[in-house]
XYZ file of C-alpha atoms in Angstrom:
149
model
C 63.162 77.831 93.194
C 60.532 80.362 92.149
C 57.958 79.192 94.657
C 55.939 76.187 95.663
C 53.075 74.807 93.556
C 50.133 75.575 93.969
C 50.922 78.745 95.852
C 52.721 80.053 92.723
C 50.738 79.400 89.554
C 52.211 78.675 86.150
C 51.768 82.234 84.971
C 53.512 83.667 88.002
C 56.339 81.182 87.667
C 56.828 82.165 84.042
C 56.860 85.864 85.002
C 59.436 85.227 87.833
C 61.526 83.114 85.456
C 61.502 85.991 82.913
C 62.674 88.331 85.664
C 65.484 85.972 86.585
C 66.620 85.758 82.879
C 66.561 89.519 82.662
C 68.902 89.793 85.683
C 71.275 87.202 84.138
C 71.270 89.128 80.854
C 72.311 92.255 82.788
C 75.208 90.250 84.255
C 73.622 89.897 87.708
C 73.354 86.821 89.808
C 69.573 86.262 90.666
C 70.372 84.258 93.771
C 72.859 86.893 95.048
C 70.195 89.597 94.359
C 67.652 87.683 96.387
C 70.046 87.205 99.281
C 70.986 90.913 99.159
C 67.302 91.796 99.302
C 66.706 89.524 102.347
C 69.797 91.013 104.010
C 68.530 94.559 103.391
C 65.162 93.641 104.960
C 66.911 92.414 108.064
C 69.178 95.433 108.152
C 66.078 97.642 108.594
C 67.059 97.169 112.243
C 70.393 99.062 112.495
C 71.397 97.834 115.899
C 74.774 96.289 116.165
C 73.228 92.862 116.886
C 71.241 92.966 113.703
C 74.186 94.170 111.550
C 76.304 91.553 113.133
C 73.758 88.857 112.268
C 73.649 90.102 108.713
C 77.491 90.119 108.539
C 77.505 86.473 109.856
C 74.868 85.422 107.297
C 76.938 87.084 104.581
C 80.226 85.483 105.549
C 79.250 82.061 106.836
C 79.488 80.476 103.408
C 83.234 81.187 103.505
C 83.764 79.586 106.971
C 84.032 76.110 108.274
C 81.351 74.734 110.561
C 83.427 75.322 113.658
C 84.199 78.893 112.735
C 80.515 79.521 111.865
C 79.456 78.479 115.308
C 82.294 80.351 116.976
C 81.339 83.541 115.248
C 77.664 83.088 116.064
C 78.462 82.616 119.714
C 80.785 85.666 119.653
C 78.207 87.997 118.144
C 75.402 86.578 120.305
C 77.125 86.362 123.690
C 80.437 88.272 123.763
C 79.075 91.425 122.213
C 75.704 91.412 123.960
C 76.596 94.671 125.833
C 76.426 96.631 122.657
C 74.010 94.474 120.489
C 71.039 96.755 121.344
C 72.869 99.951 120.361
C 72.415 101.630 116.936
C 75.653 101.299 114.890
C 75.824 105.116 114.696
C 75.645 105.474 118.385
C 78.543 103.181 119.302
C 81.574 105.074 120.429
C 85.160 104.136 121.166
C 84.167 104.232 124.821
C 81.676 101.438 124.268
C 84.318 99.326 122.533
C 86.864 100.081 125.285
C 84.424 99.158 128.096
C 83.395 95.938 126.389
C 87.054 94.861 125.911
C 87.976 95.810 129.468
C 85.110 93.699 130.712
C 86.876 90.571 129.329
C 89.922 91.384 131.391
C 87.936 92.196 134.439
C 86.038 88.787 134.075
C 89.418 86.888 133.908
C 89.263 86.119 130.262
C 91.422 88.735 128.579
C 92.287 86.328 125.661
C 88.805 86.870 124.234
C 89.491 90.529 123.755
C 91.631 90.407 120.561
C 89.230 88.189 118.640
C 86.117 90.251 119.756
C 87.921 93.552 118.792
C 88.806 92.102 115.485
C 85.279 90.871 114.754
C 83.784 94.187 115.920
C 86.063 95.972 113.371
C 85.055 93.554 110.668
C 81.372 94.056 111.314
C 81.769 97.836 111.265
C 83.709 97.479 107.976
C 80.771 95.392 106.627
C 78.312 97.981 107.817
C 80.301 100.824 106.139
C 80.619 98.930 102.897
C 76.836 98.444 102.823
C 76.196 102.129 103.537
C 74.697 101.435 106.951
C 77.108 103.726 108.856
C 80.173 105.857 108.420
C 80.985 105.185 112.134
C 84.162 103.156 112.745
C 84.558 103.353 116.508
C 87.386 100.877 116.585
C 89.564 103.005 114.241
C 92.579 104.276 116.019
C 92.077 102.121 119.107
C 95.083 100.015 120.091
C 94.269 96.862 122.047
C 97.413 97.004 124.158
C 96.401 100.532 125.304
C 93.049 99.218 126.459
C 93.910 95.979 128.243
C 97.063 94.691 129.787
C 99.321 92.673 127.444
C 98.488 89.025 127.198
C 101.019 86.627 128.852
């Protein structure tokens, strides 16, 4: 869709259609370009929470409904202690403290999934040139929390 009539006039719609055709001629996907622009706008906020939301938006098309909801809850609730921090400011200590909080709260089984997702989010951030920081690199889960039984 190029826009709703009458908000977008015929002349504007033709101009937008020409732009879309140019992108296709260059071998680009206009829909993917639009989504990337939207994601870039959202990424103006470089907090972990904003980057995690962008990662979720980017990946949710590949997940089933249950997994989409599970990942959304995880990045909204389980990582809330670091969501306000800029991705460049998150250190291995932040990750360690977050993971240890699950053990201290009596739910150590959450830690492996949260750790994995945090690492994936930082991988996403790095691949989109949002950070070079990979605070989970070199951390070993069994060195942070007691082994799961």
